[in-house]
Tab-separated table of C-alpha atoms in Angstrom:
chain	number	residue	atom	x	y	z
A	1397	UNK	CA	121.348	183.535	-100.913
A	1398	UNK	CA	118.892	181.521	-103.036
A	1399	UNK	CA	119.629	178.330	-104.914
A	1400	UNK	CA	119.969	180.089	-108.238
A	1401	UNK	CA	122.275	182.771	-106.792
A	1402	UNK	CA	124.558	180.102	-105.361
A	1403	UNK	CA	124.673	178.245	-108.686
A	1404	UNK	CA	125.508	181.466	-110.513
A	1405	UNK	CA	128.338	182.243	-108.008
A	1406	UNK	CA	129.781	178.814	-108.569
A	1407	UNK	CA	129.595	179.221	-112.366
A	1408	UNK	CA	131.445	182.529	-112.171
A	1409	UNK	CA	134.085	181.049	-109.934
A	1410	UNK	CA	134.507	178.177	-112.435
A	1411	UNK	CA	135.104	180.669	-115.264
A	1412	UNK	CA	137.527	182.736	-113.165
A	1413	UNK	CA	139.570	179.678	-112.292
A	1414	UNK	CA	139.444	177.668	-115.553
A	1415	UNK	CA	138.129	180.025	-118.260
A	1416	UNK	CA	135.126	179.528	-120.592
A	1417	UNK	CA	136.795	176.572	-122.311
A	1418	UNK	CA	135.832	174.577	-119.165
A	1419	UNK	CA	132.147	175.079	-119.975
A	1420	UNK	CA	129.905	172.786	-121.968
A	1421	UNK	CA	127.808	174.448	-124.669
A	1422	UNK	CA	124.651	174.517	-122.511
A	1423	UNK	CA	126.654	176.063	-119.654
A	1424	UNK	CA	127.949	178.827	-121.937
A	1425	UNK	CA	124.378	179.649	-122.918
A	1426	UNK	CA	123.400	179.528	-119.285
A	1427	UNK	CA	126.147	181.993	-118.338
A	1428	UNK	CA	125.258	184.367	-121.252
A	1429	UNK	CA	121.648	184.429	-120.020
A	1430	UNK	CA	122.599	185.441	-116.472
A	1431	UNK	CA	122.416	189.166	-117.328
A	1432	UNK	CA	119.140	188.929	-119.228
A	1433	UNK	CA	117.081	186.504	-117.123
A	1434	UNK	CA	117.769	187.588	-113.538
A	1435	UNK	CA	115.198	185.515	-111.621
A	1436	UNK	CA	114.907	182.216	-113.499
A	1437	UNK	CA	116.939	178.993	-113.692
A	1438	UNK	CA	118.900	179.629	-116.808
A	1439	UNK	CA	120.211	176.109	-116.786
A	1440	UNK	CA	116.708	174.830	-117.674
A	1441	UNK	CA	116.360	177.548	-120.366
A	1442	UNK	CA	119.790	176.680	-121.807
A	1443	UNK	CA	118.810	172.974	-122.053
A	1444	UNK	CA	115.526	173.911	-123.692
A	1445	UNK	CA	117.375	176.012	-126.270
A	1446	UNK	CA	119.761	173.197	-127.067
A	1447	UNK	CA	116.927	170.660	-127.410
A	1448	UNK	CA	114.902	172.930	-129.629
A	1449	UNK	CA	117.649	174.113	-132.010
A	1450	UNK	CA	120.142	171.255	-131.800
A	1451	UNK	CA	123.562	172.935	-131.183
A	1452	UNK	CA	125.140	175.970	-129.727
A	1453	UNK	CA	125.682	177.432	-133.259
A	1454	UNK	CA	122.095	176.794	-134.239
A	1455	UNK	CA	120.837	178.615	-131.174
A	1456	UNK	CA	122.858	181.728	-132.089
A	1457	UNK	CA	121.780	181.488	-135.759
A	1458	UNK	CA	118.094	181.394	-134.825
A	1459	UNK	CA	115.845	184.438	-135.199
A	1460	UNK	CA	114.969	186.433	-132.120
A	1461	UNK	CA	111.295	185.570	-132.567
A	1462	UNK	CA	112.089	181.816	-132.570
A	1463	UNK	CA	114.308	182.168	-129.503
A	1464	UNK	CA	111.631	184.030	-127.628
A	1465	UNK	CA	109.211	181.046	-128.067
A	1466	UNK	CA	111.420	179.034	-125.625
A	1467	UNK	CA	109.868	179.102	-122.116
A	1468	UNK	CA	111.699	181.497	-119.829
A	1469	UNK	CA	113.371	183.501	-122.591
A	1470	UNK	CA	112.935	187.301	-122.408
A	1471	UNK	CA	112.804	189.612	-125.407
A	1472	UNK	CA	116.178	191.138	-124.507
A	1473	UNK	CA	117.747	187.716	-124.128
A	1474	UNK	CA	116.386	186.534	-127.492
A	1475	UNK	CA	117.578	189.629	-129.222
A	1476	UNK	CA	121.082	189.487	-127.685
A	1477	UNK	CA	121.585	185.769	-128.657
A	1478	UNK	CA	120.429	186.455	-132.193
A	1479	UNK	CA	122.967	189.232	-132.765
A	1480	UNK	CA	125.952	187.494	-131.161
A	1481	UNK	CA	127.217	186.058	-134.531
A	1482	UNK	CA	127.338	189.589	-135.933
A	1483	UNK	CA	129.221	190.758	-132.899
A	1484	UNK	CA	131.733	187.914	-133.319
A	1485	UNK	CA	132.170	188.791	-137.015
A	1486	UNK	CA	132.696	192.467	-136.249
A	1487	UNK	CA	135.305	191.613	-133.666
A	1488	UNK	CA	137.160	189.267	-136.070
A	1489	UNK	CA	137.087	191.826	-138.854
A	1490	UNK	CA	138.268	194.562	-136.569
A	1491	UNK	CA	141.231	192.483	-135.515
A	1492	UNK	CA	142.040	191.617	-139.137
A	1493	UNK	CA	141.862	195.184	-140.326
A	1494	UNK	CA	144.876	196.057	-138.194
A	1495	UNK	CA	146.765	194.396	-141.037
A	1496	UNK	CA	146.297	196.733	-144.090
A	1497	UNK	CA	148.584	194.580	-146.231
A	1498	UNK	CA	147.575	190.977	-146.693
A	1499	UNK	CA	151.018	189.795	-147.660
A	1500	UNK	CA	151.299	186.051	-147.539
A	1501	UNK	CA	148.809	183.240	-147.730
A	1502	UNK	CA	148.268	183.051	-144.007
A	1503	UNK	CA	147.309	186.746	-143.670
A	1504	UNK	CA	144.783	186.431	-146.555
A	1505	UNK	CA	143.283	183.302	-145.091
A	1506	UNK	CA	143.004	184.759	-141.620
A	1507	UNK	CA	141.368	187.931	-142.801
A	1508	UNK	CA	138.728	185.966	-144.813
A	1509	UNK	CA	138.175	183.574	-141.926
A	1510	UNK	CA	136.984	186.504	-139.878
A	1511	UNK	CA	134.653	187.719	-142.568
A	1512	UNK	CA	133.203	184.310	-143.272
A	1513	UNK	CA	132.862	183.065	-139.667
A	1514	UNK	CA	129.417	182.007	-138.549
A	1515	UNK	CA	127.509	182.614	-141.719
A	1516	UNK	CA	124.425	180.345	-141.570
A	1517	UNK	CA	124.007	179.979	-145.360
A	1518	UNK	CA	126.459	179.653	-148.234
A	1519	UNK	CA	127.877	182.912	-149.503
A	1520	UNK	CA	130.490	183.681	-152.178
A	1521	UNK	CA	132.818	186.601	-151.254
A	1522	UNK	CA	135.875	188.154	-152.907
A	1523	UNK	CA	138.867	190.220	-151.922
A	1524	UNK	CA	140.480	192.616	-154.360
A	1525	UNK	CA	144.238	193.046	-153.874
A	1526	UNK	CA	146.740	195.519	-155.367
A	1527	UNK	CA	150.236	194.791	-156.708
A	1528	UNK	CA	151.647	194.687	-153.117
A	1529	UNK	CA	148.859	192.348	-151.891
A	1530	UNK	CA	147.276	195.353	-150.174
A	1531	UNK	CA	143.555	194.993	-149.387
A	1532	UNK	CA	141.457	197.200	-151.725
A	1533	UNK	CA	138.016	195.838	-150.909
A	1534	UNK	CA	136.032	192.941	-149.556
A	1535	UNK	CA	132.632	192.213	-150.962
A	1536	UNK	CA	129.917	189.608	-150.659
A	1537	UNK	CA	129.095	188.640	-154.233
A	1538	UNK	CA	126.249	186.133	-153.814
A	1539	UNK	CA	124.324	184.338	-151.143
A	1540	UNK	CA	122.404	181.059	-151.296
A	1541	UNK	CA	119.251	179.851	-149.589
A	1542	UNK	CA	120.859	177.007	-147.681
A	1543	UNK	CA	123.813	174.803	-148.559
A	1544	UNK	CA	124.208	175.890	-152.210
A	1545	UNK	CA	125.378	179.104	-153.877
A	1546	UNK	CA	126.795	180.140	-157.224
A	1547	UNK	CA	128.325	183.322	-158.598
A	1548	UNK	CA	128.441	184.646	-162.156
A	1549	UNK	CA	131.892	185.143	-163.661
A	1550	UNK	CA	130.527	188.490	-164.857
A	1551	UNK	CA	130.039	189.639	-161.263
A	1552	UNK	CA	133.606	188.650	-160.384
A	1553	UNK	CA	134.890	190.614	-163.415
A	1554	UNK	CA	132.828	193.580	-162.446
A	1555	UNK	CA	134.229	193.481	-158.917
A	1556	UNK	CA	137.835	193.195	-160.182
A	1557	UNK	CA	137.501	196.057	-162.650
A	1558	UNK	CA	135.651	198.430	-160.358
A	1559	UNK	CA	138.363	198.041	-157.789
A	1560	UNK	CA	141.288	197.988	-160.203
A	1561	UNK	CA	142.502	194.664	-158.725
A	1562	UNK	CA	145.726	193.023	-159.679
A	1563	UNK	CA	144.607	189.793	-158.113
A	1564	UNK	CA	141.410	188.373	-156.538
A	1565	UNK	CA	140.892	185.837	-153.834
A	1566	UNK	CA	137.507	184.121	-153.807
A	1567	UNK	CA	136.002	182.630	-150.632
A	1568	UNK	CA	132.849	180.792	-149.782
A	1569	UNK	CA	131.596	178.841	-146.818
A	1570	UNK	CA	130.175	175.341	-146.321
A	1571	UNK	CA	127.737	175.515	-143.308
A	1572	UNK	CA	127.654	171.699	-143.542
A	1573	UNK	CA	131.093	171.649	-141.839
A	1574	UNK	CA	132.933	169.834	-144.653
A	1575	UNK	CA	135.490	172.154	-146.269
A	1576	UNK	CA	136.233	169.803	-149.246
A	1577	UNK	CA	135.224	171.302	-152.622
A	1578	UNK	CA	132.393	169.842	-154.669
A	1579	UNK	CA	132.582	169.300	-158.418
A	1580	UNK	CA	130.550	172.496	-158.857
A	1581	UNK	CA	133.035	174.431	-156.687
A	1582	UNK	CA	135.879	173.209	-158.865
A	1583	UNK	CA	134.121	173.928	-162.163
A	1584	UNK	CA	133.122	177.384	-160.999
A	1585	UNK	CA	136.713	178.120	-159.923
A	1586	UNK	CA	138.194	177.036	-163.259
A	1587	UNK	CA	135.710	179.170	-165.159
A	1588	UNK	CA	136.340	182.294	-163.058
A	1589	UNK	CA	140.109	181.863	-163.219
A	1590	UNK	CA	139.908	181.679	-167.051
A	1591	UNK	CA	137.663	184.749	-167.375
A	1592	UNK	CA	139.814	186.773	-164.985
A	1593	UNK	CA	142.976	185.886	-166.939
A	1594	UNK	CA	141.261	187.358	-170.016
A	1595	UNK	CA	141.346	190.776	-168.333
A	1596	UNK	CA	144.872	190.313	-166.895
A	1597	UNK	CA	143.671	189.697	-163.347
A	1598	UNK	CA	145.028	186.740	-161.396
A	1599	UNK	CA	142.783	184.490	-159.352
A	1600	UNK	CA	145.225	184.062	-156.477
A	1601	UNK	CA	143.154	181.497	-154.535
A	1602	UNK	CA	139.744	180.171	-153.756
A	1603	UNK	CA	139.253	179.267	-150.119
A	1604	UNK	CA	136.381	177.236	-148.680
A	1605	UNK	CA	135.607	177.788	-145.023
A	1606	UNK	CA	133.758	176.127	-142.257
A	1607	UNK	CA	133.761	177.557	-138.743
A	1608	UNK	CA	136.633	175.182	-137.844
A	1609	UNK	CA	138.440	174.362	-141.081
A	1610	UNK	CA	139.385	175.760	-144.501
A	1611	UNK	CA	140.542	174.424	-147.892
A	1612	UNK	CA	142.754	176.332	-150.331
A	1613	UNK	CA	142.533	175.582	-154.033
A	1614	UNK	CA	145.949	177.145	-154.543
A	1615	UNK	CA	147.660	175.109	-151.785
A	1616	UNK	CA	146.130	171.928	-153.180
A	1617	UNK	CA	147.298	172.626	-156.721
A	1618	UNK	CA	143.869	173.232	-158.217
A	1619	UNK	CA	144.637	176.572	-159.894
A	1620	UNK	CA	146.430	177.485	-163.097
A	1621	UNK	CA	145.966	174.988	-165.890
A	1622	UNK	CA	145.034	172.151	-163.563
A	1623	UNK	CA	143.852	169.025	-165.389
A	1624	UNK	CA	140.246	167.998	-164.978
A	1625	UNK	CA	139.414	166.860	-161.453
A	1626	UNK	CA	136.712	164.598	-160.230
A	1627	UNK	CA	135.380	164.990	-156.721
């Protein structure tokens, strides 16, 4: 058994005994690459990926072409790493769709968390709900080019009317990792809530997500005639 084979065996034994939570980020990449880079030291490749892109998330958010530039990476490995976020999102959405009725704040938040997870740029999304809080439709309304995004109240009204929504929940993400709303987030929310009220649709919540945290406007008292806030 070669040196690399012995190391891979020890890595598998570590996962079997302690799970993947026992792995550092570079070790997780190293393990993922086992199946795609059979005869190379994937530990070195994993460290090179982390050094080039900066973090585990940034590696997975990179394009396949960029990943392939790292010495030792194969085309199959680069493609697989680049589609992993989409695989994670599909898994999360599949789990969430087992709940056809999003009754309760926790259910709505969990469903949207699955849809928003891992998006590399800001996006504004919306959920249309019926009178029983049943999910009618989820839609991505707008995307940004980095850490900024806005959505037209007209687009939210169109979404609500087309889906005959009784209420709407807005969601957007902060790739920066800080879930706190900005002044623009607050102003946009107030404007949309007012416009929706004009067509008898309730803005039930606006939730900001990071991959590890979330912020609810409704739970923090920032919906429904809230006095002017400064952030």
